[in-house]
PDB file of C-alpha atoms in Angstrom:
ATOM      1  CA  MET Y 155      45.521  23.182  40.578  1.00 51.00           C
ATOM      2  CA  SER Y 156      43.309  20.351  42.014  1.00 67.00           C
ATOM      3  CA  ALA Y 157      41.956  20.761  45.538  1.00 62.00           C
ATOM      4  CA  LEU Y 158      43.835  17.671  46.723  1.00 70.00           C
ATOM      5  CA  ALA Y 159      47.167  18.958  45.413  1.00 72.00           C
ATOM      6  CA  ALA Y 160      46.569  22.403  46.869  1.00 76.00           C
ATOM      7  CA  PHE Y 161      45.477  21.111  50.260  1.00 82.00           C
ATOM      8  CA  HIS Y 162      47.595  22.338  53.177  1.00 83.00           C
ATOM      9  CA  PHE Y 163      47.323  23.943  56.647  1.00 84.00           C
ATOM     10  CA  LEU Y 164      47.776  27.665  57.224  1.00 83.00           C
ATOM     11  CA  TYR Y 165      48.735  27.157  60.882  1.00 86.00           C
ATOM     12  CA  PRO Y 166      50.130  23.607  61.065  1.00 87.00           C
ATOM     13  CA  ALA Y 167      51.514  24.065  64.571  1.00 88.00           C
ATOM     14  CA  TRP Y 168      48.044  23.549  65.928  1.00 86.00           C
ATOM     15  CA  LEU Y 169      48.230  19.886  64.799  1.00 87.00           C
ATOM     16  CA  LEU Y 170      50.706  19.316  67.670  1.00 88.00           C
ATOM     17  CA  ALA Y 171      47.669  19.489  69.975  1.00 85.00           C
ATOM     18  CA  LEU Y 172      46.822  15.989  68.635  1.00 85.00           C
ATOM     19  CA  VAL Y 173      49.880  14.454  70.204  1.00 88.00           C
ATOM     20  CA  PRO Y 174      48.478  14.443  73.807  1.00 85.00           C
ATOM     21  CA  LEU Y 175      45.279  12.933  72.410  1.00 80.00           C
ATOM     22  CA  TRP Y 176      47.115  10.120  70.740  1.00 80.00           C
ATOM     23  CA  ALA Y 177      49.159   9.501  73.897  1.00 83.00           C
ATOM     24  CA  LEU Y 178      45.959   9.287  75.926  1.00 80.00           C
ATOM     25  CA  ILE Y 179      44.363   6.863  73.444  1.00 75.00           C
ATOM     26  CA  ALA Y 180      47.535   4.648  73.507  1.00 76.00           C
ATOM     27  CA  TRP Y 181      47.509   4.648  77.314  1.00 78.00           C
ATOM     28  CA  ALA Y 182      43.836   3.762  77.471  1.00 70.00           C
ATOM     29  CA  ALA Y 183      44.268   0.966  74.921  1.00 67.00           C
ATOM     30  CA  LEU Y 184      47.203  -0.467  76.825  1.00 71.00           C
ATOM     31  CA  ARG Y 185      45.277  -0.347  80.136  1.00 66.00           C
ATOM     32  CA  ARG Y 186      42.287  -2.046  78.551  1.00 62.00           C
ATOM     33  CA  ALA Y 187      44.441  -4.738  77.038  1.00 60.00           C
ATOM     34  CA  ARG Y 188      45.873  -5.600  80.526  1.00 58.00           C
ATOM     35  CA  ASP Y 189      42.481  -5.521  82.103  1.00 54.00           C
ATOM     36  CA  GLY Y 190      40.920  -7.598  79.308  1.00 53.00           C
ATOM     37  CA  ASN Y 191      43.190 -10.626  79.833  1.00 56.00           C
ATOM     38  CA  TRP Y 192      40.744 -11.987  82.358  1.00 58.00           C
ATOM     39  CA  SER Y 193      38.183 -12.459  79.548  1.00 58.00           C
ATOM     40  CA  HIS Y 194      40.152 -15.517  78.443  1.00 60.00           C
ATOM     41  CA  VAL Y 195      39.709 -17.117  81.894  1.00 61.00           C
ATOM     42  CA  ILE Y 196      36.297 -15.945  83.119  1.00 61.00           C
ATOM     43  CA  ASP Y 197      33.023 -16.042  81.367  1.00 62.00           C
ATOM     44  CA  PRO Y 198      32.294 -12.586  79.849  1.00 63.00           C
ATOM     45  CA  ASP Y 199      28.864 -12.558  81.470  1.00 66.00           C
ATOM     46  CA  LEU Y 200      30.380 -13.046  84.930  1.00 65.00           C
ATOM     47  CA  LEU Y 201      33.369 -10.696  84.518  1.00 59.00           C
ATOM     48  CA  PRO Y 202      31.465  -7.448  85.357  1.00 62.00           C
ATOM     49  CA  ALA Y 203      30.174  -8.981  88.602  1.00 62.00           C
ATOM     50  CA  MET Y 204      33.681  -9.956  89.693  1.00 58.00           C
ATOM     51  CA  ARG Y 205      35.279  -6.574  89.328  1.00 55.00           C
ATOM     52  CA  LEU Y 206      36.477  -4.930  92.488  1.00 50.00           C
ATOM     53  CA  GLU Y 207      35.412  -1.376  91.598  1.00 48.00           C
ATOM     54  CA  SER Y 208      32.391  -0.043  93.495  1.00 43.00           C
ATOM     55  CA  GLY Y 209      29.501   1.425  91.669  1.00 44.00           C
ATOM     56  CA  ARG Y 210      29.088   1.548  87.959  1.00 46.00           C
ATOM     57  CA  ARG Y 211      31.994   2.052  85.523  1.00 47.00           C
ATOM     58  CA  ASP Y 212      32.492   5.429  83.957  1.00 49.00           C
ATOM     59  CA  ASN Y 213      30.310   5.523  80.863  1.00 51.00           C
ATOM     60  CA  ALA Y 214      31.628   8.777  79.464  1.00 51.00           C
ATOM     61  CA  PRO Y 215      31.734   8.757  75.649  1.00 62.00           C
ATOM     62  CA  TRP Y 216      35.455   8.938  75.131  1.00 69.00           C
ATOM     63  CA  TRP Y 217      35.091   8.641  71.388  1.00 72.00           C
ATOM     64  CA  VAL Y 218      33.190  11.979  71.493  1.00 75.00           C
ATOM     65  CA  PHE Y 219      35.943  13.678  73.485  1.00 76.00           C
ATOM     66  CA  ALA Y 220      38.433  12.417  70.933  1.00 80.00           C
ATOM     67  CA  ALA Y 221      36.326  13.634  68.029  1.00 81.00           C
ATOM     68  CA  VAL Y 222      35.884  17.117  69.543  1.00 81.00           C
ATOM     69  CA  TRP Y 223      39.624  17.379  70.311  1.00 83.00           C
ATOM     70  CA  THR Y 224      40.569  16.270  66.744  1.00 85.00           C
ATOM     71  CA  LEU Y 225      38.086  18.587  65.042  1.00 85.00           C
ATOM     72  CA  ALA Y 226      39.157  21.549  67.152  1.00 85.00           C
ATOM     73  CA  SER Y 227      42.833  20.995  66.416  1.00 87.00           C
ATOM     74  CA  VAL Y 228      42.205  20.610  62.687  1.00 86.00           C
ATOM     75  CA  ALA Y 229      39.979  23.691  62.553  1.00 86.00           C
ATOM     76  CA  LEU Y 230      42.606  25.834  64.354  1.00 87.00           C
ATOM     77  CA  ALA Y 231      45.307  24.535  61.995  1.00 87.00           C
ATOM     78  CA  GLY Y 232      43.431  26.286  59.132  1.00 86.00           C
ATOM     79  CA  PRO Y 233      42.938  23.724  56.432  1.00 88.00           C
ATOM     80  CA  THR Y 234      42.787  25.293  52.979  1.00 87.00           C
ATOM     81  CA  TRP Y 235      42.631  24.231  49.399  1.00 82.00           C
ATOM     82  CA  HIS Y 236      41.172  27.257  47.625  1.00 77.00           C
ATOM     83  CA  ARG Y 237      42.543  30.718  46.769  1.00 77.00           C
ATOM     84  CA  ASP Y 238      40.401  33.876  46.916  1.00 73.00           C
ATOM     85  CA  GLN Y 239      41.127  36.785  44.546  1.00 68.00           C
ATOM     86  CA  SER Y 240      40.528  40.411  45.528  1.00 61.00           C
ATOM     87  CA  PRO Y 241      41.404  43.723  43.781  1.00 57.00           C
ATOM     88  CA  ALA Y 242      44.741  45.074  44.843  1.00 52.00           C
ATOM     89  CA  PHE Y 243      44.371  48.432  46.646  1.00 49.00           C
ATOM     90  CA  ARG Y 244      46.929  51.054  45.906  1.00 48.00           C
ATOM     91  CA  SER Y 245      46.622  54.339  47.725  1.00 50.00           C
ATOM     92  CA  PRO Y 246      47.177  57.549  45.791  1.00 53.00           C
ATOM     93  CA  HIS Y 247      50.834  58.419  45.253  1.00 76.00           C
ATOM     94  CA  ASP Y 248      52.808  60.275  47.855  1.00 91.00           C
ATOM     95  CA  TRP Y 249      52.767  64.050  48.235  1.00 94.00           C
ATOM     96  CA  ILE Y 250      55.482  66.309  49.527  1.00 96.00           C
ATOM     97  CA  VAL Y 251      54.616  69.933  50.127  1.00 97.00           C
ATOM     98  CA  VAL Y 252      57.452  72.517  50.099  1.00 98.00           C
ATOM     99  CA  LEU Y 253      56.690  75.834  51.721  1.00 98.00           C
ATOM    100  CA  ASP Y 254      58.719  79.015  51.253  1.00 97.00           C
ATOM    101  CA  LEU Y 255      59.329  80.788  54.595  1.00 97.00           C
ATOM    102  CA  SER Y 256      61.692  83.499  53.262  1.00 95.00           C
ATOM    103  CA  PRO Y 257      61.087  87.119  54.447  1.00 93.00           C
ATOM    104  CA  SER Y 258      59.315  88.063  51.182  1.00 92.00           C
ATOM    105  CA  MET Y 259      56.485  85.712  52.156  1.00 94.00           C
ATOM    106  CA  ASP Y 260      55.423  88.310  54.685  1.00 93.00           C
ATOM    107  CA  ALA Y 261      54.178  90.555  51.867  1.00 91.00           C
ATOM    108  CA  ARG Y 262      50.525  91.580  52.189  1.00 91.00           C
ATOM    109  CA  ASP Y 263      49.604  91.895  48.505  1.00 90.00           C
ATOM    110  CA  VAL Y 264      47.206  89.052  49.249  1.00 92.00           C
ATOM    111  CA  THR Y 265      45.040  88.953  52.324  1.00 91.00           C
ATOM    112  CA  PRO Y 266      46.185  88.586  55.042  1.00 93.00           C
ATOM    113  CA  ASN Y 267      49.675  87.763  53.749  1.00 94.00           C
ATOM    114  CA  ARG Y 268      51.433  85.314  51.444  1.00 95.00           C
ATOM    115  CA  THR Y 269      52.396  82.789  54.087  1.00 96.00           C
ATOM    116  CA  THR Y 270      48.873  82.536  55.438  1.00 96.00           C
ATOM    117  CA  ARG Y 271      47.406  82.047  51.954  1.00 96.00           C
ATOM    118  CA  ALA Y 272      50.006  79.381  51.287  1.00 96.00           C
ATOM    119  CA  ARG Y 273      48.936  77.602  54.465  1.00 96.00           C
ATOM    120  CA  TYR Y 274      45.315  77.756  53.325  1.00 96.00           C
ATOM    121  CA  LEU Y 275      46.350  76.041  50.108  1.00 96.00           C
ATOM    122  CA  ILE Y 276      48.301  73.362  52.000  1.00 96.00           C
ATOM    123  CA  ASP Y 277      45.136  72.741  54.034  1.00 95.00           C
ATOM    124  CA  ASP Y 278      43.294  72.142  50.721  1.00 93.00           C
ATOM    125  CA  ILE Y 279      46.033  69.754  49.600  1.00 93.00           C
ATOM    126  CA  LEU Y 280      45.704  67.774  52.845  1.00 93.00           C
ATOM    127  CA  SER Y 281      41.963  67.588  52.350  1.00 90.00           C
ATOM    128  CA  SER Y 282      42.520  66.177  48.770  1.00 86.00           C
ATOM    129  CA  VAL Y 283      45.108  63.475  49.366  1.00 82.00           C
ATOM    130  CA  HIS Y 284      42.715  61.057  51.100  1.00 76.00           C
ATOM    131  CA  ASP Y 285      44.742  57.912  52.024  1.00 75.00           C
ATOM    132  CA  ALA Y 286      48.082  59.031  50.563  1.00 85.00           C
ATOM    133  CA  ARG Y 287      51.175  59.802  52.558  1.00 92.00           C
ATOM    134  CA  VAL Y 288      52.150  63.416  52.948  1.00 95.00           C
ATOM    135  CA  GLY Y 289      55.453  65.073  53.883  1.00 96.00           C
ATOM    136  CA  LEU Y 290      56.044  68.712  54.691  1.00 97.00           C
ATOM    137  CA  ILE Y 291      59.291  70.713  54.128  1.00 98.00           C
ATOM    138  CA  VAL Y 292      59.985  74.344  54.734  1.00 98.00           C
ATOM    139  CA  PHE Y 293      62.866  76.422  53.483  1.00 97.00           C
ATOM    140  CA  ALA Y 294      64.539  79.803  53.728  1.00 96.00           C
ATOM    141  CA  GLY Y 295      68.352  79.883  53.742  1.00 95.00           C
ATOM    142  CA  ASP Y 296      68.248  76.213  54.475  1.00 95.00           C
ATOM    143  CA  ALA Y 297      65.581  73.447  54.436  1.00 97.00           C
ATOM    144  CA  HIS Y 298      64.007  71.489  57.265  1.00 96.00           C
ATOM    145  CA  ALA Y 299      61.601  68.546  57.112  1.00 96.00           C
ATOM    146  CA  VAL Y 300      58.595  69.377  59.359  1.00 96.00           C
ATOM    147  CA  THR Y 301      57.221  65.867  58.885  1.00 95.00           C
ATOM    148  CA  PRO Y 302      58.462  62.814  56.941  1.00 94.00           C
ATOM    149  CA  LEU Y 303      56.013  61.021  54.710  1.00 94.00           C
ATOM    150  CA  THR Y 304      53.072  60.034  56.925  1.00 93.00           C
ATOM    151  CA  SER Y 305      49.421  59.052  56.531  1.00 90.00           C
ATOM    152  CA  ASP Y 306      48.564  61.049  59.649  1.00 91.00           C
ATOM    153  CA  VAL Y 307      47.191  64.075  57.751  1.00 92.00           C
ATOM    154  CA  GLU Y 308      45.766  65.661  60.886  1.00 92.00           C
ATOM    155  CA  ASN Y 309      49.167  65.765  62.488  1.00 92.00           C
ATOM    156  CA  VAL Y 310      50.549  67.601  59.428  1.00 94.00           C
ATOM    157  CA  ARG Y 311      47.659  70.038  59.536  1.00 94.00           C
ATOM    158  CA  ALA Y 312      48.318  70.746  63.260  1.00 93.00           C
ATOM    159  CA  LEU Y 313      51.869  71.767  62.434  1.00 94.00           C
ATOM    160  CA  LEU Y 314      50.870  74.376  59.840  1.00 94.00           C
ATOM    161  CA  GLN Y 315      49.922  77.215  62.163  1.00 91.00           C
ATOM    162  CA  PRO Y 316      53.343  77.981  63.652  1.00 92.00           C
ATOM    163  CA  LEU Y 317      54.986  78.181  60.222  1.00 95.00           C
ATOM    164  CA  THR Y 318      55.883  81.850  59.623  1.00 95.00           C
ATOM    165  CA  PRO Y 319      58.778  83.691  58.051  1.00 94.00           C
ATOM    166  CA  GLY Y 320      61.625  84.090  60.521  1.00 88.00           C
ATOM    167  CA  LEU Y 321      61.004  80.714  62.070  1.00 92.00           C
ATOM    168  CA  LEU Y 322      64.039  79.182  60.418  1.00 92.00           C
ATOM    169  CA  PRO Y 323      67.503  80.017  61.843  1.00 91.00           C
ATOM    170  CA  VAL Y 324      69.260  80.616  58.517  1.00 92.00           C
ATOM    171  CA  PRO Y 325      67.896  83.554  56.500  1.00 91.00           C
ATOM    172  CA  GLY Y 326      67.794  83.373  52.696  1.00 94.00           C
ATOM    173  CA  ASP Y 327      65.746  81.954  49.873  1.00 95.00           C
ATOM    174  CA  ALA Y 328      67.399  78.686  48.715  1.00 97.00           C
ATOM    175  CA  LEU Y 329      65.031  76.148  47.159  1.00 98.00           C
ATOM    176  CA  ALA Y 330      67.501  73.504  46.092  1.00 97.00           C
ATOM    177  CA  PRO Y 331      68.126  72.156  49.602  1.00 97.00           C
ATOM    178  CA  ALA Y 332      64.372  71.702  50.076  1.00 98.00           C
ATOM    179  CA  LEU Y 333      64.034  69.714  46.816  1.00 98.00           C
ATOM    180  CA  ASP Y 334      67.039  67.624  47.785  1.00 97.00           C
ATOM    181  CA  GLU Y 335      65.413  66.932  51.136  1.00 97.00           C
ATOM    182  CA  ALA Y 336      62.211  65.877  49.351  1.00 97.00           C
ATOM    183  CA  ASN Y 337      64.276  63.498  47.248  1.00 96.00           C
ATOM    184  CA  THR Y 338      65.823  62.015  50.462  1.00 95.00           C
ATOM    185  CA  LEU Y 339      62.399  61.518  52.056  1.00 95.00           C
ATOM    186  CA  LEU Y 340      61.118  59.720  48.948  1.00 94.00           C
ATOM    187  CA  ARG Y 341      64.141  57.537  48.692  1.00 93.00           C
ATOM    188  CA  ALA Y 342      63.801  56.567  52.374  1.00 91.00           C
ATOM    189  CA  VAL Y 343      60.452  54.894  51.662  1.00 89.00           C
ATOM    190  CA  ALA Y 344      61.304  53.755  48.147  1.00 87.00           C
ATOM    191  CA  SER Y 345      58.438  55.873  46.740  1.00 85.00           C
ATOM    192  CA  ARG Y 346      57.897  55.602  43.003  1.00 78.00           C
ATOM    193  CA  ASP Y 347      54.693  57.584  42.637  1.00 79.00           C
ATOM    194  CA  ALA Y 348      54.998  61.044  44.135  1.00 91.00           C
ATOM    195  CA  GLU Y 349      54.121  64.689  43.590  1.00 94.00           C
ATOM    196  CA  VAL Y 350      56.123  67.593  45.009  1.00 97.00           C
ATOM    197  CA  VAL Y 351      54.189  70.831  45.317  1.00 97.00           C
ATOM    198  CA  VAL Y 352      56.278  73.967  45.877  1.00 98.00           C
ATOM    199  CA  LEU Y 353      54.547  77.028  47.265  1.00 98.00           C
ATOM    200  CA  THR Y 354      56.866  79.990  46.787  1.00 97.00           C
ATOM    201  CA  ASP Y 355      57.143  83.586  45.636  1.00 95.00           C
ATOM    202  CA  GLY Y 356      60.584  82.985  44.153  1.00 95.00           C
ATOM    203  CA  PHE Y 357      63.980  81.620  45.030  1.00 96.00           C
ATOM    204  CA  ALA Y 358      67.568  82.800  44.848  1.00 95.00           C
ATOM    205  CA  ASP Y 359      69.338  79.668  43.564  1.00 96.00           C
ATOM    206  CA  PRO Y 360      67.776  78.998  40.162  1.00 96.00           C
ATOM    207  CA  SER Y 361      70.536  76.847  38.621  1.00 97.00           C
ATOM    208  CA  GLN Y 362      70.797  74.597  41.682  1.00 97.00           C
ATOM    209  CA  ALA Y 363      67.026  74.354  42.071  1.00 97.00           C
ATOM    210  CA  LEU Y 364      66.471  73.404  38.385  1.00 97.00           C
ATOM    211  CA  ARG Y 365      69.047  70.613  38.736  1.00 97.00           C
ATOM    212  CA  SER Y 366      67.356  69.369  41.888  1.00 97.00           C
ATOM    213  CA  ALA Y 367      63.962  69.418  40.108  1.00 97.00           C
ATOM    214  CA  ALA Y 368      65.465  67.448  37.268  1.00 97.00           C
ATOM    215  CA  ALA Y 369      66.836  64.880  39.735  1.00 96.00           C
ATOM    216  CA  LEU Y 370      63.393  64.401  41.154  1.00 96.00           C
ATOM    217  CA  ARG Y 371      61.956  64.010  37.707  1.00 95.00           C
ATOM    218  CA  ALA Y 372      64.589  61.315  36.955  1.00 94.00           C
ATOM    219  CA  GLN Y 373      63.203  59.424  39.985  1.00 91.00           C
ATOM    220  CA  GLY Y 374      59.658  59.528  38.617  1.00 91.00           C
ATOM    221  CA  THR Y 375      58.541  62.451  40.803  1.00 95.00           C
ATOM    222  CA  SER Y 376      56.755  65.524  39.379  1.00 95.00           C
ATOM    223  CA  VAL Y 377      57.595  68.979  40.735  1.00 97.00           C
ATOM    224  CA  ASN Y 378      54.656  71.321  40.616  1.00 97.00           C
ATOM    225  CA  VAL Y 379      54.799  74.989  41.507  1.00 97.00           C
ATOM    226  CA  ILE Y 380      52.265  77.423  42.901  1.00 97.00           C
ATOM    227  CA  GLY Y 381      53.263  81.072  42.719  1.00 96.00           C
ATOM    228  CA  ILE Y 382      52.279  82.859  45.909  1.00 95.00           C
ATOM    229  CA  GLY Y 383      51.742  86.591  45.372  1.00 90.00           C
ATOM    230  CA  THR Y 384      50.578  89.188  42.820  1.00 84.00           C
ATOM    231  CA  ALA Y 385      52.069  91.858  40.689  1.00 69.00           C
ATOM    232  CA  ALA Y 386      50.661  94.460  43.090  1.00 69.00           C
ATOM    233  CA  GLY Y 387      53.077  93.290  45.777  1.00 62.00           C
ATOM    234  CA  ALA Y 388      56.777  92.598  45.556  1.00 64.00           C
ATOM    235  CA  GLY Y 389      56.104  90.688  42.335  1.00 71.00           C
ATOM    236  CA  ILE Y 390      56.982  87.060  41.586  1.00 84.00           C
ATOM    237  CA  PRO Y 391      59.261  85.703  38.873  1.00 92.00           C
ATOM    238  CA  THR Y 392      56.629  83.857  36.923  1.00 93.00           C
ATOM    239  CA  ASP Y 393      58.994  82.788  34.127  1.00 94.00           C
ATOM    240  CA  LEU Y 394      61.439  81.266  36.634  1.00 96.00           C
ATOM    241  CA  LEU Y 395      58.672  79.362  38.412  1.00 97.00           C
ATOM    242  CA  GLN Y 396      57.392  77.988  35.119  1.00 96.00           C
ATOM    243  CA  LYS Y 397      60.902  76.862  34.255  1.00 97.00           C
ATOM    244  CA  LEU Y 398      61.108  75.047  37.626  1.00 97.00           C
ATOM    245  CA  ALA Y 399      57.819  73.238  36.858  1.00 97.00           C
ATOM    246  CA  ALA Y 400      58.998  72.290  33.446  1.00 97.00           C
ATOM    247  CA  ALA Y 401      62.292  70.970  34.779  1.00 97.00           C
ATOM    248  CA  GLY Y 402      60.351  68.796  37.183  1.00 96.00           C
ATOM    249  CA  HIS Y 403      57.845  67.697  34.527  1.00 95.00           C
ATOM    250  CA  GLY Y 404      55.081  69.239  36.565  1.00 95.00           C
ATOM    251  CA  GLU Y 405      52.559  72.056  36.317  1.00 95.00           C
ATOM    252  CA  TYR Y 406      52.634  75.707  37.290  1.00 96.00           C
ATOM    253  CA  ALA Y 407      49.684  77.650  38.669  1.00 96.00           C
ATOM    254  CA  SER Y 408      49.245  81.159  39.922  1.00 94.00           C
ATOM    255  CA  LEU Y 409      47.570  81.756  43.251  1.00 91.00           C
ATOM    256  CA  SER Y 410      44.160  82.326  41.590  1.00 90.00           C
ATOM    257  CA  ASP Y 411      44.414  78.963  39.765  1.00 93.00           C
ATOM    258  CA  ALA Y 412      45.977  76.983  42.595  1.00 93.00           C
ATOM    259  CA  ARG Y 413      42.853  75.117  43.633  1.00 91.00           C
ATOM    260  CA  GLN Y 414      42.268  73.925  40.057  1.00 92.00           C
ATOM    261  CA  LEU Y 415      45.824  72.602  39.964  1.00 92.00           C
ATOM    262  CA  ILE Y 416      45.343  70.746  43.336  1.00 89.00           C
ATOM    263  CA  ALA Y 417      42.155  69.154  41.945  1.00 88.00           C
ATOM    264  CA  LEU Y 418      43.972  68.157  38.739  1.00 87.00           C
ATOM    265  CA  LEU Y 419      46.836  66.520  40.655  1.00 84.00           C
ATOM    266  CA  GLN Y 420      44.425  64.744  42.933  1.00 79.00           C
ATOM    267  CA  GLN Y 421      42.569  63.182  39.975  1.00 75.00           C
ATOM    268  CA  GLN Y 422      45.596  62.472  37.840  1.00 61.00           C
ATOM    269  CA  PRO Y 423      47.046  58.983  38.298  1.00 53.00           C
ATOM    270  CA  SER Y 424      50.779  58.472  37.979  1.00 46.00           C
ATOM    271  CA  GLY Y 425      52.175  56.641  34.999  1.00 41.00           C
ATOM    272  CA  GLU Y 426      52.575  53.359  36.893  1.00 41.00           C
ATOM    273  CA  LEU Y 427      49.015  53.495  38.236  1.00 39.00           C
ATOM    274  CA  ALA Y 428      47.559  54.418  34.891  1.00 38.00           C
ATOM    275  CA  SER Y 429      48.607  51.241  33.220  1.00 39.00           C
ATOM    276  CA  ASP Y 430      45.979  48.583  32.605  1.00 42.00           C
ATOM    277  CA  LYS Y 431      48.298  46.025  34.216  1.00 41.00           C
ATOM    278  CA  MET Y 432      48.206  47.871  37.508  1.00 43.00           C
ATOM    279  CA  GLN Y 433      44.487  48.511  37.325  1.00 48.00           C
ATOM    280  CA  ASP Y 434      43.845  44.752  36.828  1.00 53.00           C
ATOM    281  CA  LEU Y 435      46.195  43.625  39.537  1.00 53.00           C
ATOM    282  CA  LYS Y 436      44.643  41.019  41.888  1.00 60.00           C
ATOM    283  CA  LEU Y 437      45.782  39.722  45.190  1.00 62.00           C
ATOM    284  CA  GLU Y 438      45.412  36.001  45.985  1.00 67.00           C
ATOM    285  CA  THR Y 439      45.013  34.682  49.498  1.00 78.00           C
ATOM    286  CA  TRP Y 440      44.325  31.194  50.775  1.00 79.00           C
ATOM    287  CA  ARG Y 441      40.793  30.813  52.197  1.00 80.00           C
ATOM    288  CA  ASN Y 442      40.703  29.349  55.708  1.00 84.00           C
ATOM    289  CA  GLU Y 443      38.212  26.423  55.501  1.00 84.00           C
ATOM    290  CA  GLY Y 444      38.379  25.635  59.193  1.00 82.00           C
ATOM    291  CA  ILE Y 445      34.949  27.242  59.545  1.00 83.00           C
ATOM    292  CA  TRP Y 446      33.372  24.096  58.080  1.00 85.00           C
ATOM    293  CA  PHE Y 447      34.410  22.124  61.178  1.00 83.00           C
ATOM    294  CA  LEU Y 448      32.556  24.446  63.541  1.00 82.00           C
ATOM    295  CA  LEU Y 449      29.071  22.933  63.045  1.00 83.00           C
ATOM    296  CA  PRO Y 450      30.053  19.260  63.742  1.00 84.00           C
ATOM    297  CA  LEU Y 451      32.258  20.535  66.558  1.00 79.00           C
ATOM    298  CA  ALA Y 452      29.334  22.308  68.150  1.00 81.00           C
ATOM    299  CA  LEU Y 453      27.031  19.259  67.757  1.00 80.00           C
ATOM    300  CA  LEU Y 454      29.605  16.968  69.379  1.00 77.00           C
ATOM    301  CA  ALA Y 455      30.192  19.465  72.165  1.00 74.00           C
ATOM    302  CA  THR Y 456      26.477  19.371  73.082  1.00 76.00           C
ATOM    303  CA  MET Y 457      26.795  15.557  73.410  1.00 72.00           C
ATOM    304  CA  ILE Y 458      29.595  15.912  75.904  1.00 67.00           C
ATOM    305  CA  ALA Y 459      27.348  18.093  78.062  1.00 63.00           C
ATOM    306  CA  ARG Y 460      24.715  15.371  78.304  1.00 60.00           C
ATOM    307  CA  ARG Y 461      23.861  14.461  81.889  1.00 57.00           C
ATOM    308  CA  GLY Y 462      25.729  11.432  83.150  1.00 53.00           C
ATOM    309  CA  TRP Y 463      28.411  11.612  80.487  1.00 52.00           C
ATOM    310  CA  VAL Y 464      30.789  14.012  82.294  1.00 49.00           C
TER     311      VAL Y 464
END
């Protein structure tokens, strides 16, 4: 595209500021034309002496005022004829953390208890997501969204401390409503690159939970599971948790391997981001060339300030 064909103004409304200037020039030209009729009757050398005005005529450089006004209006209108390319930034994909707050999470087979250790891991997740959006859901007999997807990680971190078993009004251990709630949050922001991380010691609705995990997978979201607990405590259904991760096309990790899983998820790009097409994506923006008018504008402005001209 040639520069001439691409030329346009980014903020053309500023060109309306030229209308008062043109009106002033037209008025001055008309006034001068009426005043200048005497030049046909009186000798031009005698005409200044016969004027009735006292003192000297205003010698202000009106052409300088007109040039400054015009240059300022054109510069503010943002003339452009060239595009700049920059790499498209895409923040890491969204994360939704699902925390089990059923009574069994009070078990003390890990120090100080399962819930506290789960909160420590969530804190690690929040430190790993960088600029991604994070949502937090808790469940027992029912599920509740503590926060929707947000980039305010510190706010999510501040809400972790009060999360303890017994906080939710409905007792139980139903994971499916929490996964459905995660799906709702992701749909609300049209997210296509997301990870769900479930921290639990087991759940009582396996068939429903597996279906909900498969529904998330169908939307392009991976469901990852971290088993909270040890065999020395109440025990955790490792096989069931692994099936849940498989249904959600995610990964399973025990408590001892949880940090490695978090690091893996943080480094692993989603399928859409991994493509060369997305990696090479560029954004094009029109470059505002109004800056080139600033130097002549400044030089002309200094002429206006000359003594005797204003």
